[in-house]
Amino acid sequence: MSSKDNLIIFDTTLRDGEQSPGASMTRDEKVRIAKLLEKMRVDVIEAGFAIASPGDFDAVKAVAESVKDSIICSLARAVPADIERAAEALKPANAGRIHTFIATSPIHMQYKLQMQPDQVLERAVAMVKLARNLRDDVEFSLEDGSRSEFDFQCRVIEAVINAGATTINIPDTVGYGAPDEYGLMFRRVIENVPNADKAVFSTHCHNDLGLAVANSLSAVMNGARQVECTINGLGERAGNASLEEIVMAVKTRADVFPVTTNIDPVHIVPTSRLVSSITGFPVQPNKAIVGANAFAHESGIHQDGVLKHRETYEIMSAESVGWKTNKLVLGKHSGRAAVKARFEELGITFESQEDLNKAFISFKDLADKKHEIFDEDLQALVSGVTAPDIAIKYEFFNLEATSKSGVKPKASMTLKVDGIEHQTEAEGDGLVDASFKAIEKIANSDTELQLYLVSAVTQGTDSLGEVTVRLEKDGVIVNGSGTDTDVIVASVKAYLDALNLMAAGTLKAHPQKEGV
Ligand code: KIV
Ligand code: ZN
């Protein structure tokens, strides 16, 4: 038994992470990530902002239906419609939390809300009471809390705890805080609010100055017992505090931090890869814990040291956070049961027999082209085969792409649009360009390509290529993904995936841009 306090890990990859421009996720993608977070034993999963769009509502509900071991949370502005919508989406949850917020800093109250402080306080109390009538677990956030006046912070916090808030979050919304100052703010608030012992205090730090993790840990040193964070530090602007860094700091420096977490870190790297491949946000190679170089020892002196005694240069082991270095799992002759079992070990389950069949067919196709199948291949495969939660308008049928030195590359493309076959040809600056031009001749989508990203899933020239295509139209941004051993085909699949998402898409409300 540990004598240390438990630090609640609140993951907001699916909500604040999704607020990164271009990081939108579909319902099924959110469910896949949420299942891995549950496996990792994340305490609270913020699954979305239920009122933002019908898609967001469905995603929160679907996560609440499929994840049973973590608390599922939905964000809600401090308005009745938001809170009621959040409660509705959370109905299937074993344990659900409504997270409501309103800004408390002078600058936000005056210019954004155009409300007097007393009106803000009154609204906060009324909305926490409403939320408590619908759920027992209610979190209240003082948006732009780190730039709010101390006396007002204390008044609001005391009042919302009396109204029933069980968690109080003081975010550093604009990433302005400095570690000592932010930590001290927690200490002062906790010491001065008379009913502070009736709630858990939480941090939520943005990384505009690169201080999100340092600020969060400083708050923990000063009494915070919940940290809000995201996988890979994904999030609005420069991102949020990174879950993997917080968790591994607390674990590795158990001599310094007065807390422990429930997290099983072995799921960190697979979850990081999944989030990166779904959102199309690559992880920088030197990113702590999950970057490709985080455990690579380049210099001879370091390599020699590690071989003699690992701790000379390594403060934690690569295996402990889920680096398994290309584990060979299956081959051409593996049967359906073995493939299914391996998918399950990776946290990938299929909702229907049909989905499993599709995944198995993709596996067999891949095994024909590539002799060795690694975990990473299986993860990449399912990006294209899990039950699509959107209607498929554009379907890939056939592609002939030709390139020859000195001749302009050409793509001859056959697509099905709403089930009807269309064929066309286009030239381009390369085969990918020619293929995208051919698609556009048929689809005429009027979208703008914002990102085209190719990565190899494993090492070797027979690796699956994983492509992300980000398209924008009228403020709606979608990420399509596609995988294939042929990079041109993967690119076409990704482009069509993005077009399908765009065709199905609805505009989303942004929690912090809409006034209350
Ligand atoms: O950054 C922030 O203040 C937020 C709140 C809505 C919690 O994301
Ligand atoms: Zn935030």
Short mmCIF file of C-alpha atoms and ligand atoms in Angstrom, two decimals:
data_model
loop_
_atom_site.label_atom_id
_atom_site.label_comp_id
_atom_site.label_asym_id
_atom_site.label_seq_id
_atom_site.Cartn_x
_atom_site.Cartn_y
_atom_site.Cartn_z
CA MET A 1 0.00 0.00 0.00
CA SER A 2 1.35 3.39 -0.96
CA SER A 3 1.13 6.22 1.56
CA LYS A 4 1.09 8.67 -1.34
CA ASP A 5 -2.00 10.42 -2.67
CA ASN A 6 -3.54 9.24 -5.91
CA LEU A 7 -3.11 11.63 -8.82
CA ILE A 8 -6.18 11.47 -11.05
CA ILE A 9 -5.22 11.36 -14.73
CA PHE A 10 -7.86 13.16 -16.79
CA ASP A 11 -7.23 12.68 -20.49
CA THR A 12 -8.67 15.29 -22.83
CA THR A 13 -7.16 14.10 -26.13
CA LEU A 14 -10.66 13.54 -27.51
CA ARG A 15 -11.86 17.03 -26.53
CA ASP A 16 -9.09 19.62 -26.17
CA GLY A 17 -6.79 17.51 -28.37
CA GLU A 18 -9.46 17.53 -31.05
CA GLN A 19 -9.53 21.33 -30.86
CA SER A 20 -6.13 21.42 -32.63
CA PRO A 21 -6.99 22.66 -36.10
CA GLY A 22 -7.16 19.62 -38.33
CA ALA A 23 -7.17 17.00 -35.57
CA SER A 24 -10.82 16.07 -35.90
CA MET A 25 -11.70 12.46 -35.21
CA THR A 26 -14.71 10.39 -36.18
CA ARG A 27 -16.89 8.63 -33.63
CA ASP A 28 -15.28 5.25 -34.29
CA GLU A 29 -11.79 6.70 -34.10
CA LYS A 30 -12.64 8.24 -30.73
CA VAL A 31 -13.94 4.91 -29.48
CA ARG A 32 -10.72 3.19 -30.54
CA ILE A 33 -8.58 5.72 -28.74
CA ALA A 34 -10.84 5.67 -25.67
CA LYS A 35 -10.53 1.88 -25.43
CA LEU A 36 -6.76 2.15 -25.34
CA LEU A 37 -6.99 4.90 -22.70
CA GLU A 38 -9.21 2.60 -20.64
CA LYS A 39 -6.64 -0.19 -21.00
CA MET A 40 -4.00 2.26 -19.84
CA ARG A 41 -6.21 2.84 -16.78
CA VAL A 42 -6.81 6.53 -17.37
CA ASP A 43 -9.17 7.67 -14.60
CA VAL A 44 -11.25 10.19 -16.56
CA ILE A 45 -11.70 10.41 -20.34
CA GLU A 46 -13.10 13.68 -21.65
CA ALA A 47 -14.78 12.31 -24.77
CA GLY A 48 -15.94 15.58 -26.34
CA PHE A 49 -18.16 18.61 -26.22
CA ALA A 50 -21.59 17.06 -26.70
CA ILE A 51 -23.42 20.15 -27.93
CA ALA A 52 -20.77 21.01 -30.56
CA SER A 53 -22.45 18.96 -33.30
CA PRO A 54 -24.55 15.82 -33.72
CA GLY A 55 -21.30 13.97 -34.46
CA ASP A 56 -19.75 15.09 -31.18
CA PHE A 57 -22.86 14.03 -29.28
CA ASP A 58 -22.74 10.58 -30.90
CA ALA A 59 -19.04 10.27 -30.12
CA VAL A 60 -19.49 11.04 -26.40
CA LYS A 61 -22.41 8.60 -26.28
CA ALA A 62 -20.50 5.88 -28.13
CA VAL A 63 -17.51 6.23 -25.79
CA ALA A 64 -19.87 6.13 -22.80
CA GLU A 65 -21.38 2.92 -24.20
CA SER A 66 -18.11 1.13 -24.88
CA VAL A 67 -15.79 2.19 -22.05
CA LYS A 68 -16.79 0.96 -18.64
CA ASP A 69 -13.72 1.25 -16.40
CA SER A 70 -12.97 4.97 -16.78
CA ILE A 71 -15.17 7.93 -15.90
CA ILE A 72 -16.51 9.47 -19.12
CA CYS A 73 -16.77 13.23 -19.22
CA SER A 74 -18.41 15.75 -21.54
CA LEU A 75 -17.60 19.44 -21.66
CA ALA A 76 -20.44 21.99 -21.41
CA ARG A 77 -20.40 25.77 -21.35
CA ALA A 78 -22.23 27.27 -18.39
CA VAL A 79 -25.55 27.30 -20.21
CA PRO A 80 -28.51 24.97 -19.61
CA ALA A 81 -28.68 23.59 -23.17
CA ASP A 82 -25.01 22.51 -23.04
CA ILE A 83 -25.36 20.87 -19.65
CA GLU A 84 -28.54 19.02 -20.60
CA ARG A 85 -26.97 17.80 -23.85
CA ALA A 86 -23.88 16.59 -21.97
CA ALA A 87 -26.05 14.71 -19.47
CA GLU A 88 -28.02 13.10 -22.30
CA ALA A 89 -24.86 11.92 -24.09
CA LEU A 90 -23.48 10.52 -20.83
CA LYS A 91 -26.58 8.44 -20.05
CA PRO A 92 -25.01 5.08 -21.05
CA ALA A 93 -21.90 5.71 -18.90
CA ASN A 94 -21.17 3.57 -15.87
CA ALA A 95 -19.64 6.67 -14.35
CA GLY A 96 -20.16 10.02 -16.06
CA ARG A 97 -18.97 13.53 -15.34
CA ILE A 98 -20.33 16.88 -16.52
CA HIS A 99 -17.54 19.42 -16.94
CA THR A 100 -18.88 22.94 -17.07
CA PHE A 101 -16.89 26.14 -17.33
CA ILE A 102 -17.04 29.90 -17.53
CA ALA A 103 -14.26 32.46 -17.80
CA THR A 104 -13.29 34.32 -14.63
CA SER A 105 -10.41 36.58 -15.72
CA PRO A 106 -11.08 40.33 -16.04
CA ILE A 107 -10.11 40.34 -19.72
CA HIS A 108 -12.40 37.43 -20.64
CA MET A 109 -15.34 38.68 -18.55
CA GLN A 110 -15.13 42.19 -19.99
CA TYR A 111 -14.44 41.50 -23.67
CA LYS A 112 -15.60 37.97 -24.38
CA LEU A 113 -18.51 37.45 -22.04
CA GLN A 114 -19.43 41.10 -21.52
CA MET A 115 -20.61 40.17 -18.05
CA GLN A 116 -19.98 41.61 -14.63
CA PRO A 117 -18.12 39.40 -12.13
CA ASP A 118 -21.26 38.96 -10.00
CA GLN A 119 -23.22 37.78 -13.03
CA VAL A 120 -20.47 35.27 -13.82
CA LEU A 121 -20.52 33.99 -10.24
CA GLU A 122 -24.30 33.70 -10.25
CA ARG A 123 -24.24 31.82 -13.57
CA ALA A 124 -21.51 29.46 -12.37
CA VAL A 125 -23.47 28.55 -9.25
CA ALA A 126 -26.76 28.07 -11.12
CA MET A 127 -25.13 25.84 -13.76
CA VAL A 128 -23.28 23.71 -11.24
CA LYS A 129 -26.59 23.18 -9.42
CA LEU A 130 -28.27 22.20 -12.68
CA ALA A 131 -25.44 19.80 -13.51
CA ARG A 132 -25.60 18.26 -10.02
CA ASN A 133 -29.30 17.56 -10.53
CA LEU A 134 -28.33 15.48 -13.56
CA ARG A 135 -25.09 13.81 -12.41
CA ASP A 136 -23.31 13.34 -9.08
CA ASP A 137 -19.89 14.00 -10.56
CA VAL A 138 -19.53 17.65 -11.61
CA GLU A 139 -16.35 19.48 -12.53
CA PHE A 140 -16.23 23.25 -12.69
CA SER A 141 -13.46 25.11 -14.57
CA LEU A 142 -12.56 28.75 -14.15
CA GLU A 143 -11.54 29.42 -17.73
CA ASP A 144 -8.41 31.61 -17.92
CA GLY A 145 -8.16 30.83 -14.20
CA SER A 146 -4.44 31.56 -13.99
CA ARG A 147 -5.10 35.17 -15.05
CA SER A 148 -8.07 35.64 -12.69
CA GLU A 149 -7.96 37.79 -9.57
CA PHE A 150 -7.24 35.86 -6.41
CA ASP A 151 -10.20 37.13 -4.36
CA PHE A 152 -12.63 36.46 -7.17
CA GLN A 153 -11.17 32.99 -7.77
CA CYS A 154 -11.73 32.17 -4.10
CA ARG A 155 -15.31 33.51 -4.09
CA VAL A 156 -16.24 31.53 -7.19
CA ILE A 157 -14.60 28.34 -5.97
CA GLU A 158 -16.24 28.47 -2.54
CA ALA A 159 -19.64 29.13 -4.11
CA VAL A 160 -19.46 26.37 -6.73
CA ILE A 161 -18.26 23.82 -4.17
CA ASN A 162 -21.27 24.76 -2.04
CA ALA A 163 -23.42 24.31 -5.15
CA GLY A 164 -22.11 20.76 -5.58
CA ALA A 165 -18.95 20.85 -7.72
CA THR A 166 -16.74 17.89 -6.86
CA THR A 167 -13.70 18.89 -8.93
CA ILE A 168 -12.33 22.41 -9.33
CA ASN A 169 -10.12 23.01 -12.34
CA ILE A 170 -8.01 26.18 -12.60
CA PRO A 171 -6.71 26.14 -16.16
CA ASP A 172 -3.79 28.04 -17.57
CA THR A 173 -5.91 28.54 -20.68
CA VAL A 174 -3.47 30.72 -22.60
CA GLY A 175 -0.26 29.04 -21.44
CA TYR A 176 0.95 32.17 -19.64
CA GLY A 177 1.73 30.74 -16.22
CA ALA A 178 5.20 30.13 -14.83
CA PRO A 179 5.80 27.07 -12.65
CA ASP A 180 6.38 28.69 -9.24
CA GLU A 181 3.62 31.22 -9.70
CA TYR A 182 1.06 28.65 -10.94
CA GLY A 183 1.92 26.24 -8.13
CA LEU A 184 1.69 28.97 -5.53
CA MET A 185 -1.73 29.95 -6.84
CA PHE A 186 -2.97 26.43 -6.02
CA ARG A 187 -1.46 26.53 -2.56
CA ARG A 188 -3.03 29.91 -1.76
CA VAL A 189 -6.44 28.97 -3.12
CA ILE A 190 -6.51 25.65 -1.28
CA GLU A 191 -5.42 27.34 1.95
CA ASN A 192 -7.90 30.20 1.66
CA VAL A 193 -11.11 28.63 0.38
CA PRO A 194 -12.89 27.38 3.53
CA ASN A 195 -14.53 24.34 1.87
CA ALA A 196 -11.52 23.42 -0.33
CA ASP A 197 -11.35 19.98 1.32
CA LYS A 198 -14.71 19.08 -0.28
CA ALA A 199 -13.31 19.06 -3.83
CA VAL A 200 -10.38 17.74 -5.84
CA PHE A 201 -8.24 20.50 -7.36
CA SER A 202 -7.20 20.08 -10.97
CA THR A 203 -4.67 21.55 -13.40
CA HIS A 204 -5.16 22.10 -17.12
CA CYS A 205 -2.16 23.70 -18.77
CA HIS A 206 -1.54 24.85 -22.31
CA ASN A 207 1.93 24.79 -23.76
CA ASP A 208 2.31 28.21 -25.38
CA LEU A 209 5.61 28.82 -23.56
CA GLY A 210 6.58 25.16 -23.44
CA LEU A 211 5.77 25.07 -19.71
CA ALA A 212 2.60 22.98 -19.62
CA VAL A 213 4.15 19.91 -17.98
CA ALA A 214 6.29 21.98 -15.58
CA ASN A 215 3.28 24.06 -14.57
CA SER A 216 1.10 20.99 -14.06
CA LEU A 217 3.73 19.30 -11.89
CA SER A 218 4.23 22.48 -9.88
CA ALA A 219 0.48 22.51 -9.18
CA VAL A 220 0.75 18.87 -8.06
CA MET A 221 3.56 19.82 -5.65
CA ASN A 222 1.16 22.40 -4.22
CA GLY A 223 -1.96 20.32 -3.72
CA ALA A 224 -3.56 19.61 -7.12
CA ARG A 225 -4.65 15.98 -7.32
CA GLN A 226 -5.95 15.84 -10.88
CA VAL A 227 -3.96 16.63 -14.02
CA GLU A 228 -5.69 17.26 -17.33
CA CYS A 229 -3.46 16.21 -20.19
CA THR A 230 -3.39 14.70 -23.66
CA ILE A 231 -1.56 11.99 -25.53
CA ASN A 232 1.44 13.47 -27.42
CA GLY A 233 0.55 16.85 -25.84
CA LEU A 234 -2.05 17.35 -28.57
CA GLY A 235 -4.34 20.34 -28.07
CA GLU A 236 -5.43 23.86 -28.91
CA ARG A 237 -2.53 25.98 -30.34
CA ALA A 238 0.76 24.69 -28.85
CA GLY A 239 -1.09 21.86 -27.14
CA ASN A 240 -1.75 20.65 -23.62
CA ALA A 241 0.45 19.04 -20.99
CA SER A 242 1.51 15.67 -22.31
CA LEU A 243 0.07 12.67 -20.48
CA GLU A 244 3.10 10.49 -21.06
CA GLU A 245 5.49 13.11 -19.66
CA ILE A 246 3.39 13.74 -16.55
CA VAL A 247 2.91 10.05 -15.83
CA MET A 248 6.53 9.07 -16.38
CA ALA A 249 7.85 12.05 -14.40
CA VAL A 250 5.72 11.08 -11.42
CA LYS A 251 6.75 7.43 -11.74
CA THR A 252 10.44 7.92 -12.47
CA ARG A 253 10.88 10.64 -9.84
CA ALA A 254 8.82 8.96 -7.14
CA ASP A 255 11.39 10.40 -4.73
CA VAL A 256 10.26 13.93 -5.64
CA PHE A 257 6.53 13.81 -6.36
CA PRO A 258 4.09 13.11 -3.52
CA VAL A 259 1.65 11.13 -5.69
CA THR A 260 1.16 7.92 -7.65
CA THR A 261 -1.07 7.21 -10.64
CA ASN A 262 -3.14 4.20 -11.72
CA ILE A 263 -1.65 4.31 -15.21
CA ASP A 264 -0.18 1.19 -16.79
CA PRO A 265 2.54 2.89 -18.89
CA VAL A 266 3.10 -0.06 -21.19
CA HIS A 267 0.17 1.18 -23.31
CA ILE A 268 1.66 4.65 -23.81
CA VAL A 269 3.53 4.10 -27.08
CA PRO A 270 0.73 2.17 -28.88
CA THR A 271 -1.75 4.87 -27.85
CA SER A 272 0.61 7.61 -29.00
CA ARG A 273 0.95 5.93 -32.40
CA LEU A 274 -2.80 5.50 -32.74
CA VAL A 275 -3.49 9.16 -31.89
CA SER A 276 -0.79 10.28 -34.30
CA SER A 277 -2.05 8.14 -37.16
CA ILE A 278 -5.71 9.11 -36.64
CA THR A 279 -5.06 12.84 -36.37
CA GLY A 280 -2.21 13.09 -38.86
CA PHE A 281 -0.10 14.89 -36.26
CA PRO A 282 3.33 13.23 -36.38
CA VAL A 283 5.36 12.86 -33.20
CA GLN A 284 8.68 14.71 -33.37
CA PRO A 285 11.61 12.25 -33.14
CA ASN A 286 13.07 13.89 -30.02
CA LYS A 287 9.73 14.06 -28.16
CA ALA A 288 10.13 12.72 -24.62
CA ILE A 289 8.90 9.15 -24.03
CA VAL A 290 7.15 8.61 -27.39
CA GLY A 291 9.56 10.12 -29.94
CA ALA A 292 11.41 7.66 -32.18
CA ASN A 293 14.75 8.79 -30.69
CA ALA A 294 13.65 8.92 -27.05
CA PHE A 295 15.56 5.72 -26.28
CA ALA A 296 18.07 5.70 -29.15
CA HIS A 297 21.71 5.92 -28.17
CA GLU A 298 23.69 7.25 -31.07
CA SER A 299 27.08 8.01 -29.67
CA GLY A 300 29.55 5.20 -29.11
CA ILE A 301 30.20 6.27 -25.51
CA HIS A 302 26.50 6.13 -24.65
CA GLN A 303 26.01 2.78 -26.40
CA ASP A 304 28.97 1.32 -24.58
CA GLY A 305 27.62 2.59 -21.24
CA VAL A 306 24.13 1.23 -21.82
CA LEU A 307 25.47 -2.17 -22.83
CA LYS A 308 27.58 -2.37 -19.66
CA HIS A 309 24.87 -1.09 -17.35
CA ARG A 310 21.58 0.26 -18.74
CA GLU A 311 21.08 2.87 -16.00
CA THR A 312 24.26 4.71 -17.01
CA TYR A 313 22.28 6.58 -19.64
CA GLU A 314 18.66 5.40 -19.32
CA ILE A 315 16.36 6.62 -16.55
CA MET A 316 13.50 4.34 -17.58
CA SER A 317 13.27 1.39 -19.91
CA ALA A 318 11.87 1.61 -23.41
CA GLU A 319 9.82 -1.55 -22.77
CA SER A 320 8.14 -0.01 -19.72
CA VAL A 321 6.39 2.57 -21.92
CA GLY A 322 5.51 0.13 -24.66
CA TRP A 323 8.39 0.25 -27.13
CA LYS A 324 8.46 -3.31 -28.40
CA THR A 325 10.73 -2.83 -31.40
CA ASN A 326 9.02 -4.48 -34.31
CA LYS A 327 7.66 -7.60 -32.74
CA LEU A 328 7.04 -10.17 -35.44
CA VAL A 329 3.57 -11.46 -34.86
CA LEU A 330 1.97 -13.17 -37.78
CA GLY A 331 2.58 -14.37 -41.31
CA LYS A 332 0.85 -15.56 -44.44
CA HIS A 333 -0.37 -18.80 -42.91
CA SER A 334 -1.82 -17.36 -39.70
CA GLY A 335 -5.47 -18.18 -39.21
CA ARG A 336 -8.41 -15.96 -38.35
CA ALA A 337 -8.34 -16.87 -34.64
CA ALA A 338 -4.67 -15.93 -34.28
CA VAL A 339 -5.18 -12.67 -36.13
CA LYS A 340 -8.23 -11.81 -34.02
CA ALA A 341 -6.36 -12.63 -30.80
CA ARG A 342 -3.44 -10.43 -31.78
CA PHE A 343 -5.75 -7.54 -32.66
CA GLU A 344 -7.38 -7.93 -29.25
CA GLU A 345 -4.02 -7.85 -27.50
CA LEU A 346 -3.45 -4.52 -29.22
CA GLY A 347 -6.77 -3.24 -27.86
CA ILE A 348 -8.52 -3.48 -31.22
CA THR A 349 -11.92 -5.13 -31.09
CA PHE A 350 -14.50 -5.44 -33.83
CA GLU A 351 -18.13 -4.56 -33.41
CA SER A 352 -19.37 -7.14 -35.91
CA GLN A 353 -18.26 -10.28 -37.67
CA GLU A 354 -18.29 -8.28 -40.91
CA ASP A 355 -15.70 -5.82 -39.54
CA LEU A 356 -13.48 -8.70 -38.43
CA ASN A 357 -13.84 -10.30 -41.87
CA LYS A 358 -12.80 -7.05 -43.56
CA ALA A 359 -9.78 -6.76 -41.27
CA PHE A 360 -8.84 -10.39 -41.96
CA ILE A 361 -9.09 -9.89 -45.72
CA SER A 362 -6.84 -6.81 -45.46
CA PHE A 363 -4.43 -8.84 -43.33
CA LYS A 364 -4.28 -11.61 -45.95
CA ASP A 365 -3.78 -9.09 -48.77
CA LEU A 366 -0.94 -7.53 -46.85
CA ALA A 367 0.61 -10.89 -45.96
CA ASP A 368 0.72 -11.69 -49.68
CA LYS A 369 2.74 -8.56 -50.36
CA LYS A 370 4.81 -8.44 -47.20
CA HIS A 371 6.14 -11.55 -45.51
CA GLU A 372 6.53 -10.25 -41.99
CA ILE A 373 3.61 -8.59 -40.28
CA PHE A 374 4.35 -6.46 -37.20
CA ASP A 375 2.09 -4.96 -34.55
CA GLU A 376 2.44 -1.59 -36.25
CA ASP A 377 1.11 -3.08 -39.50
CA LEU A 378 -1.98 -4.42 -37.74
CA GLN A 379 -2.63 -1.05 -36.14
CA ALA A 380 -2.28 0.71 -39.46
CA LEU A 381 -4.52 -1.82 -41.19
CA VAL A 382 -7.52 -1.12 -39.02
CA SER A 383 -7.51 2.59 -39.80
CA GLY A 384 -9.22 1.59 -43.03
CA VAL A 385 -11.35 -1.34 -41.94
CA THR A 386 -13.18 -0.57 -38.72
CA ALA A 387 -16.89 0.01 -39.20
CA PRO A 388 -17.18 3.33 -40.99
CA ASP A 389 -19.50 5.60 -39.05
CA ILE A 390 -20.02 7.76 -42.09
CA ALA A 391 -21.72 7.13 -45.40
CA ILE A 392 -19.29 6.19 -48.20
CA LYS A 393 -19.91 8.48 -51.17
CA TYR A 394 -16.60 8.05 -52.99
CA GLU A 395 -15.21 4.56 -53.48
CA PHE A 396 -11.86 3.63 -55.00
CA PHE A 397 -12.22 1.23 -57.90
CA ASN A 398 -9.12 1.21 -60.08
CA LEU A 399 -5.94 3.17 -60.72
CA GLU A 400 -3.33 2.95 -63.43
CA ALA A 401 -0.50 5.36 -62.77
CA THR A 402 2.42 5.67 -65.18
CA SER A 403 5.66 7.53 -64.89
CA LYS A 404 8.72 7.50 -67.16
CA SER A 405 11.79 9.75 -67.14
CA GLY A 406 11.15 12.83 -69.22
CA VAL A 407 7.39 12.20 -69.53
CA LYS A 408 4.70 13.85 -67.38
CA PRO A 409 3.25 11.35 -64.89
CA LYS A 410 -0.30 10.29 -65.68
CA ALA A 411 -3.10 8.70 -63.63
CA SER A 412 -6.04 6.86 -65.09
CA MET A 413 -8.64 6.65 -62.33
CA THR A 414 -11.90 4.80 -61.87
CA LEU A 415 -14.05 5.79 -58.91
CA LYS A 416 -17.56 5.01 -57.82
CA VAL A 417 -19.55 8.02 -56.72
CA ASP A 418 -22.79 7.07 -54.98
CA GLY A 419 -22.39 3.61 -56.52
CA ILE A 420 -21.96 4.86 -60.11
CA GLU A 421 -18.67 4.29 -61.93
CA HIS A 422 -16.72 7.27 -63.28
CA GLN A 423 -13.47 7.12 -65.23
CA THR A 424 -10.99 9.87 -66.05
CA GLU A 425 -7.33 10.69 -66.64
CA ALA A 426 -5.07 13.47 -65.45
CA GLU A 427 -1.43 14.49 -65.63
CA GLY A 428 0.47 15.94 -62.71
CA ASP A 429 3.83 16.88 -61.25
CA GLY A 430 4.17 13.40 -59.81
CA LEU A 431 2.01 10.31 -59.56
CA VAL A 432 0.32 11.50 -56.38
CA ASP A 433 -0.42 14.89 -57.90
CA ALA A 434 -1.78 13.27 -61.06
CA SER A 435 -3.98 10.93 -59.01
CA PHE A 436 -5.40 13.74 -56.87
CA LYS A 437 -6.09 15.80 -60.00
CA ALA A 438 -7.93 12.85 -61.52
CA ILE A 439 -10.03 12.45 -58.38
CA GLU A 440 -10.87 16.14 -58.42
CA LYS A 441 -11.90 15.98 -62.09
CA ILE A 442 -14.60 13.56 -60.94
CA ALA A 443 -15.43 14.90 -57.47
CA ASN A 444 -15.05 18.63 -58.12
CA SER A 445 -15.06 19.06 -54.36
CA ASP A 446 -13.85 22.65 -54.11
CA THR A 447 -11.74 21.68 -51.11
CA GLU A 448 -8.26 22.93 -50.31
CA LEU A 449 -5.45 20.49 -49.58
CA GLN A 450 -3.89 21.58 -46.28
CA LEU A 451 -1.64 18.64 -45.53
CA TYR A 452 -0.24 15.63 -47.32
CA LEU A 453 1.82 13.38 -45.09
CA VAL A 454 3.37 9.98 -45.83
CA SER A 455 5.03 7.76 -43.28
CA ALA A 456 6.34 4.23 -43.33
CA VAL A 457 4.66 2.08 -40.71
CA THR A 458 7.67 -0.20 -40.24
CA GLN A 459 11.21 -0.32 -41.56
CA GLY A 460 12.03 -1.74 -44.98
CA THR A 461 10.94 -0.85 -48.48
CA ASP A 462 8.01 -3.29 -48.30
CA SER A 463 6.55 -1.31 -45.40
CA LEU A 464 2.94 -0.22 -45.40
CA GLY A 465 2.77 3.43 -46.34
CA GLU A 466 0.43 5.43 -44.15
CA VAL A 467 -0.89 8.62 -45.69
CA THR A 468 -2.82 11.50 -44.15
CA VAL A 469 -4.65 14.00 -46.30
CA ARG A 470 -6.12 17.10 -44.66
CA LEU A 471 -8.77 19.00 -46.62
CA GLU A 472 -10.49 22.26 -45.78
CA LYS A 473 -13.70 23.76 -47.09
CA ASP A 474 -15.64 26.69 -45.61
CA GLY A 475 -13.93 26.35 -42.24
CA VAL A 476 -14.54 22.60 -41.95
CA ILE A 477 -11.29 20.64 -41.71
CA VAL A 478 -11.08 16.86 -42.06
CA ASN A 479 -8.25 14.32 -41.97
CA GLY A 480 -8.43 11.32 -44.24
CA SER A 481 -6.11 8.37 -43.85
CA GLY A 482 -5.15 5.47 -46.06
CA THR A 483 -2.68 2.61 -45.91
CA ASP A 484 -1.26 0.34 -48.55
CA THR A 485 2.10 -1.08 -49.49
CA ASP A 486 1.74 1.07 -52.62
CA VAL A 487 2.11 4.68 -51.53
CA ILE A 488 0.13 6.01 -54.51
CA VAL A 489 -2.82 3.76 -53.66
CA ALA A 490 -2.52 4.75 -49.97
CA SER A 491 -2.61 8.40 -51.05
CA VAL A 492 -5.72 7.88 -53.16
CA LYS A 493 -7.43 6.05 -50.29
CA ALA A 494 -6.56 8.88 -47.89
CA TYR A 495 -7.87 11.53 -50.30
CA LEU A 496 -11.15 9.65 -50.78
CA ASP A 497 -11.46 9.11 -47.02
CA ALA A 498 -11.14 12.87 -46.53
CA LEU A 499 -13.73 13.56 -49.25
CA ASN A 500 -16.13 11.10 -47.59
CA LEU A 501 -15.63 12.78 -44.22
CA MET A 502 -16.17 16.16 -45.81
CA ALA A 503 -19.34 14.97 -47.54
CA ALA A 504 -20.68 13.73 -44.19
CA GLY A 505 -19.37 16.61 -42.11
CA THR A 506 -21.26 19.14 -40.06
CA LEU A 507 -19.94 22.41 -38.66
CA LYS A 508 -18.88 22.15 -35.05
CA ALA A 509 -19.22 24.78 -32.36
CA HIS A 510 -15.96 25.63 -30.59
CA PRO A 511 -16.42 25.76 -26.81
CA GLN A 512 -14.18 28.75 -26.21
CA LYS A 513 -14.98 30.79 -29.29
CA GLU A 514 -18.73 30.95 -28.85
CA GLY A 515 -19.84 33.42 -26.20
CA VAL A 516 -22.03 32.05 -23.40
O1 KIV B 1 -8.05 25.65 -21.71
C1 KIV B 1 -9.13 25.73 -21.09
O2 KIV B 1 -9.37 26.65 -20.31
C2 KIV B 1 -10.13 24.71 -21.35
C3 KIV B 1 -11.33 24.72 -20.47
C4 KIV B 1 -12.58 24.60 -21.25
C5 KIV B 1 -11.20 23.68 -19.41
O3 KIV B 1 -9.94 23.87 -22.20
ZN ZN B 2 -7.80 23.78 -22.75
#
